[in-house]
XYZ file of C-alpha atoms in Angstrom:
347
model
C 0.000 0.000 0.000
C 1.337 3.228 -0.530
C 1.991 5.474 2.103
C 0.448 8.742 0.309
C -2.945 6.457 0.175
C -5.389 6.642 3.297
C -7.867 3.727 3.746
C -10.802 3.749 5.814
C -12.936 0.549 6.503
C -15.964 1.548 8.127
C -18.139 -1.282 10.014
C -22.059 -0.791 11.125
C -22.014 2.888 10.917
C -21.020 3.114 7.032
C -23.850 5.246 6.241
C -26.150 5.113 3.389
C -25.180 1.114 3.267
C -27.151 0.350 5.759
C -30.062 0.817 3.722
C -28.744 -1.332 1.297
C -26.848 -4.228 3.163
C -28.032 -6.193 6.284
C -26.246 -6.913 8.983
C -24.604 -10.149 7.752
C -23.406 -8.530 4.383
C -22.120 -5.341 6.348
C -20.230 -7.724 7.999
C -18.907 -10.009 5.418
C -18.495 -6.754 3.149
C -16.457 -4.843 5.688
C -14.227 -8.209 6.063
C -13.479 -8.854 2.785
C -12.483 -4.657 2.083
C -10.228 -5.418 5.168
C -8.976 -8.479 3.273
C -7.761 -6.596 -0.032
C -7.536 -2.731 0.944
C -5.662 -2.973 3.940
C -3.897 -6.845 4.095
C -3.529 -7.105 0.298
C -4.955 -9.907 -0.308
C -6.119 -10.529 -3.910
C -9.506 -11.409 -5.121
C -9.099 -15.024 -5.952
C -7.882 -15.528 -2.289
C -10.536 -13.273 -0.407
C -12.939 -15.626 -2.983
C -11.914 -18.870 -1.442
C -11.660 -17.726 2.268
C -15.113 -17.209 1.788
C -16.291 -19.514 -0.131
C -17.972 -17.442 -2.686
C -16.787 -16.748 -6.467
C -13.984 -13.962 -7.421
C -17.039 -12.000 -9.118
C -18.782 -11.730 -6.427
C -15.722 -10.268 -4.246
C -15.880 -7.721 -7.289
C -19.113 -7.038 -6.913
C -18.892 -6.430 -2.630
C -15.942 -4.784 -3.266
C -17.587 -2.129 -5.959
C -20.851 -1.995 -3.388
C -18.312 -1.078 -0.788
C -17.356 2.297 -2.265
C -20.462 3.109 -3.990
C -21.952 2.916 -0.519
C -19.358 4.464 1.574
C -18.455 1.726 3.774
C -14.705 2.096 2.503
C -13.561 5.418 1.491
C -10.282 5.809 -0.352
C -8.351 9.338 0.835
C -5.394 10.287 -1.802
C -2.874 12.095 0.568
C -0.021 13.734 -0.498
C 2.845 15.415 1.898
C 1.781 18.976 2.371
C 4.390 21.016 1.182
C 3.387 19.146 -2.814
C 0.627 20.373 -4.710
C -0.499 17.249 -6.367
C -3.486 18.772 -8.933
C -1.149 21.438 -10.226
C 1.762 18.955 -10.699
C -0.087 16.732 -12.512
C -1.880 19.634 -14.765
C 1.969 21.210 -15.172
C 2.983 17.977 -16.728
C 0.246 17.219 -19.294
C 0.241 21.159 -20.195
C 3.617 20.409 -21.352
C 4.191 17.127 -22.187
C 6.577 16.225 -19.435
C 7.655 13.114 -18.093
C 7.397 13.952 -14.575
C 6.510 17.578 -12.573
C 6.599 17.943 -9.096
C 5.160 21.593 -8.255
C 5.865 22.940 -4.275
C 4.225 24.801 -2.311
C 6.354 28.702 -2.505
C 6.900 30.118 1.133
C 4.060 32.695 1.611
C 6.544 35.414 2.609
C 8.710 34.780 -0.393
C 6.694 33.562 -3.345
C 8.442 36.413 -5.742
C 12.208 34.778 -4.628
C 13.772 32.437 -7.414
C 13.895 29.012 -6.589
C 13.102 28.911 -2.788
C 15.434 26.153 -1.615
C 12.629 23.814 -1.012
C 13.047 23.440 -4.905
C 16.128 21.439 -3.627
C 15.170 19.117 -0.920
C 12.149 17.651 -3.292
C 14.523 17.573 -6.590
C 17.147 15.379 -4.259
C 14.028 13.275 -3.692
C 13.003 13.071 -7.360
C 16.790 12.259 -8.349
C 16.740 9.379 -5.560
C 13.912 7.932 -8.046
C 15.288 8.292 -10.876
C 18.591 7.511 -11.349
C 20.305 3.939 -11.473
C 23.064 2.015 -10.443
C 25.414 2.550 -13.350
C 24.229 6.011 -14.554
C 25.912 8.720 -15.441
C 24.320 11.986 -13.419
C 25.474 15.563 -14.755
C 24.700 18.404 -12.697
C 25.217 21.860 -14.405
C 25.887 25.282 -12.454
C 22.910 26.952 -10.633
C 21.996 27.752 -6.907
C 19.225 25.413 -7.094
C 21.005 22.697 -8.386
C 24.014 23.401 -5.272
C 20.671 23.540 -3.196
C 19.659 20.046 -4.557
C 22.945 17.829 -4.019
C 23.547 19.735 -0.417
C 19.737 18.082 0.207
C 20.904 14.284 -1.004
C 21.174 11.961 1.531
C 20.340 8.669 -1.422
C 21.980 7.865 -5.010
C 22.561 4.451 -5.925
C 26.231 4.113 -7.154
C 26.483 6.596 -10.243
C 29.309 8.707 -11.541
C 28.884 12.389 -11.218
C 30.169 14.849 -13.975
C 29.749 18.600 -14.112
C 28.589 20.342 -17.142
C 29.508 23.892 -16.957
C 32.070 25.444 -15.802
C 31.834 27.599 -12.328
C 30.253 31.495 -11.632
C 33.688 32.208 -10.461
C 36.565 30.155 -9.965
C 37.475 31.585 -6.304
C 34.131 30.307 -4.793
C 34.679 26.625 -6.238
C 34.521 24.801 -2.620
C 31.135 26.578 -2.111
C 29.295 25.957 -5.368
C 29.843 23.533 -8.652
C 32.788 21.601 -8.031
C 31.178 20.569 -4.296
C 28.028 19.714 -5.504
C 29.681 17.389 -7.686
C 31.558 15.883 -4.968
C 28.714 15.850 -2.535
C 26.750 13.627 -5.083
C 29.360 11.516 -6.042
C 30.111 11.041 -1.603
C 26.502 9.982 -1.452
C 26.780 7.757 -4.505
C 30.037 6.099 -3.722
C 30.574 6.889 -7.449
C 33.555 8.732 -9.085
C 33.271 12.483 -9.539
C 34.809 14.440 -12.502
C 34.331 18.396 -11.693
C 35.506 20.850 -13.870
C 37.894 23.468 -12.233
C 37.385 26.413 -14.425
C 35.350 29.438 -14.814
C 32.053 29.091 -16.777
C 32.491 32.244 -19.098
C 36.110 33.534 -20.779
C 37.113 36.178 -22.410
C 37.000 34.860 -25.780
C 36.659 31.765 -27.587
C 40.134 31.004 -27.952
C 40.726 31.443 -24.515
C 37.915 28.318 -23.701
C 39.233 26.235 -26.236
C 42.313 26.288 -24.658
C 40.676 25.306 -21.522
C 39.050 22.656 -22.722
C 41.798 20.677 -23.958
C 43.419 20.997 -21.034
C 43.778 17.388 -18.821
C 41.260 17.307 -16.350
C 38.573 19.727 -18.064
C 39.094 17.545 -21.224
C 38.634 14.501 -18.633
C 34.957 15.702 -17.583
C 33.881 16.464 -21.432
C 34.671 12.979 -22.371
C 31.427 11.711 -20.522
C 28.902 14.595 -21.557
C 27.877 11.787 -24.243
C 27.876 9.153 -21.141
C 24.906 11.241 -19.333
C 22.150 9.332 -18.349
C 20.270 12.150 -16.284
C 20.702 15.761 -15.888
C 19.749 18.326 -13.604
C 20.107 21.912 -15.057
C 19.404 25.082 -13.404
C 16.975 28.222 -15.742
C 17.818 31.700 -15.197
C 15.602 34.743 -16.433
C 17.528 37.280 -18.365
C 17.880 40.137 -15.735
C 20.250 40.735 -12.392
C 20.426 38.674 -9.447
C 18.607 35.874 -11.726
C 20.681 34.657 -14.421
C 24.820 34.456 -13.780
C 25.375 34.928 -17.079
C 23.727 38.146 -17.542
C 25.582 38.964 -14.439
C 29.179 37.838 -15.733
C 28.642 40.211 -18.957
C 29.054 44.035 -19.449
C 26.323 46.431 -19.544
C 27.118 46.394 -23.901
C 27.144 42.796 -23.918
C 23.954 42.572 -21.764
C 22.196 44.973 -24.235
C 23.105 42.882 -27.239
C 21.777 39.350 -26.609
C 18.437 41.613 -25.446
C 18.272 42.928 -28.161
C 18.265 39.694 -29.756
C 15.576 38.998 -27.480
C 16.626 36.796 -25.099
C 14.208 35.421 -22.793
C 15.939 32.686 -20.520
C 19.344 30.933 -19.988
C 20.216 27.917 -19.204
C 23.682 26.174 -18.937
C 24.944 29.260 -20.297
C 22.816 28.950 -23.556
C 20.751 31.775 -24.786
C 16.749 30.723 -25.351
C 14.027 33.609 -26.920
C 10.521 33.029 -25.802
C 9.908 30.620 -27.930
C 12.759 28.191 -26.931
C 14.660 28.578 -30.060
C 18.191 29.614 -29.322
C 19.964 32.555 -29.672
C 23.275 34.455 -29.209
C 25.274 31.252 -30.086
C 28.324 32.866 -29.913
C 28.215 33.216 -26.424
C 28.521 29.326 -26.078
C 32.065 29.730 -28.247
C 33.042 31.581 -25.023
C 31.807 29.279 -22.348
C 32.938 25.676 -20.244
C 29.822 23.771 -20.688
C 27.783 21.065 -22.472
C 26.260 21.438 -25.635
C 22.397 21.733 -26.154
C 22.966 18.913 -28.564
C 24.487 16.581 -26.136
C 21.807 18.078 -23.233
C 18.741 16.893 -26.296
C 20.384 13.224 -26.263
C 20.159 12.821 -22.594
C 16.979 10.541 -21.339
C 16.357 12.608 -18.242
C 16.738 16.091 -17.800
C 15.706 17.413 -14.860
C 14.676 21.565 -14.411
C 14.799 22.649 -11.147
C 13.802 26.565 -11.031
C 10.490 28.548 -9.593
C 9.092 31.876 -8.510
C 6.937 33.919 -10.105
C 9.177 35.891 -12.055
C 11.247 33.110 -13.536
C 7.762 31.990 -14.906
C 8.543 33.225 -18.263
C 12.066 32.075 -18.534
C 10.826 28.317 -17.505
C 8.376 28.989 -20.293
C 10.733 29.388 -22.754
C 13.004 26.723 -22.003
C 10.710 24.142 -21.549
C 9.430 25.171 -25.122
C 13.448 24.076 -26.173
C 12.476 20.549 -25.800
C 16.018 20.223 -23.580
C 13.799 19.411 -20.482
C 12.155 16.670 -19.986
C 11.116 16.743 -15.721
C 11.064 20.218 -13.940
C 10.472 20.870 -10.223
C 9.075 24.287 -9.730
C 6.904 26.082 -7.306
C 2.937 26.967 -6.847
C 3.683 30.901 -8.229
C 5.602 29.756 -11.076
C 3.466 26.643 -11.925
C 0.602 29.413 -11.918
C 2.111 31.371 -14.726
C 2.604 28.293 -16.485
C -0.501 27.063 -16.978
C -1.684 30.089 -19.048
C 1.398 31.010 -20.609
C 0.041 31.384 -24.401
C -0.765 28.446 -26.216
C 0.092 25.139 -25.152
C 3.224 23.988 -26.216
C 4.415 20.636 -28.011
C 5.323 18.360 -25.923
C 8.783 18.236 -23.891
C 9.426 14.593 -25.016
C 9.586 15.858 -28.482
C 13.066 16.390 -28.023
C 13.401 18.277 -31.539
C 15.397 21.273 -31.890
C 12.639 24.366 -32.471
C 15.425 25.694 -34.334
C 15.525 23.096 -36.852
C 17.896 20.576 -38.367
């Protein structure tokens, strides 16, 4: 039985079934819901302990609910909003959706660290013994692996580069470790600062041993967990590691979201490639091969960058909040779905 599923087996007192049922089938009735609700027994058994046929343990059973004398209570932890996480995920086509409930003094702050503690949950699900797990700069994502206390044995790569270098210890590179401590798996950070000066500068980097090391298993990846960042200050790093020019141009290429370092206009195509010439960090065509991909970003006012990137078809499993899911579900028209993992860009 699962633990999220409340079951109530009501005796003499069930109500309107006393009108129906006499004493002997309240009884019998209220034995035999005991039997497969609560001790899990299976029809064909509950059939033979009583000495009736298996279609007439159907039929008791159906009679049962219909008249109240079991009722069935769905029961989710409080801090998940259940009807919203399951709307989020059809509106969108994902494969999974897990919507929290934002802090009622702080339902404008980007991804509340809550965001964290349920995504560690979600990765405990769903990844294997054997994967490969990439985890990509972003404070939620350094909120997520501080919040892991399961992984089966995995190896742990990251995929971008760090904010800044100096704070290493505190951000990418340890969030990598701490995964890969909790796994027992092997952990390949990347020492190195997410944006450089210029291309040439990168491509340096990236030959270099250890850097070059990590890249090999970006094609390995067998789950993901990426961090979305709108495009103003305080929100997205890399509109924070630019100057004011450079900040003006991708806008006015109408950039809408980043993610990874990658540049995404409201309608999830991508723009402002050249920035990715400059940066440590995976490609969007190695992040569209990858069978989970895992969002974790909310707030209200990175609704419209989630938007966007979901739109991408990158994604494929976000964990947001209740203010963000809210702008989600009536965010223009309903997109394709996520599991089309087809560039919007095209071939």
């Amino acid at each position: 039985m699962n633990s999220s599923e409340e079951i109530a087996v009501s005796g003499m007192s069930a109500g309107r079934s006393a009108m129906r049922m006499g004493p002997a089938e309240l009884v019998q009735a209220a034995a035999m819901a005991r039997r497969f609700y609560l001790e899990g027994k299976s029809k064909i058994q509950i059939a033979e302990e009583f000495g009736v046929s298996r279609f007439k343990v159907a039929r008791v059973l159906e009679t049962a609910l219909e008249w109240d004398l079991v009722r069935i209570e769905i029961r989710v932890p409080a801090e998940l909003d259940a009807e919203r996480s399951d709307a989020l995920r059809a509106r969108y086509g994902l494969r999974h959706a897990v919507v929290v409930e934002s802090p009622a003094e702080a339902e404008e702050t980007p991804d509340p660290e809550n965001l964290g503690e349920v995504a560690a949950d979600l990765l405990g699900e769903l990844v294997n013994e054997g994967d490969v797990l990439g985890l990509a700069w972003g404070r939620s994502t350094i909120h997520m692996a501080a919040a892991l206390d399961r992984l089966p044995p995995c190896t742990v790569v990251q995929l971008t580069g760090v904010y800044d270098a100096g704070t290493a210890e505190r951000g990418s590179v340890e969030a990598v470790r701490r995964a890969a401590q909790v796994s027992g798996g092997d952990a390949h950070p990347i020492y190195a600062p997410m944006l450089l000066p210029d291309a040439a500068t990168a491509e340096a980097l990236r030959h270099q041993t250890g850097i070059a090391r990590a890249f090999e298993y970006f094609d390995k990846v067998t789950v993901a967990c990426v961090s979305i960042g709108s495009w103003e200050p305080g929100i997205s790093t890399v509109h924070d590691m630019l100057s004011d020019e450079e900040r003006a141009h991708y806008a006015s290429l109408g950039v809408a979201a980043e993610m990874s370092a990658h540049l995404f206009d409201a309608e999830g195509r991508r723009v402002g490639r050249d920035l990715g010439e400059r940066c440590i960090t995976v490609k969007t065509d190695q992040l569209r091969k990858v069978p989970e991909v895992v969002a974790i970003a909310g707030g209200q006012r990175k609704g419209p960058a989630i938007d966007a990137v979901l739109r991408s078809g990158l994604v494929t499993s976000l964990v947001t909040d209740t203010s963000a899911a809210d702008y989600l579900m009536t965010a223009g028209p309903a997109p394709r779905s996520a599991l089309n993992r087809a560039d919007p860009d095209g071939p």
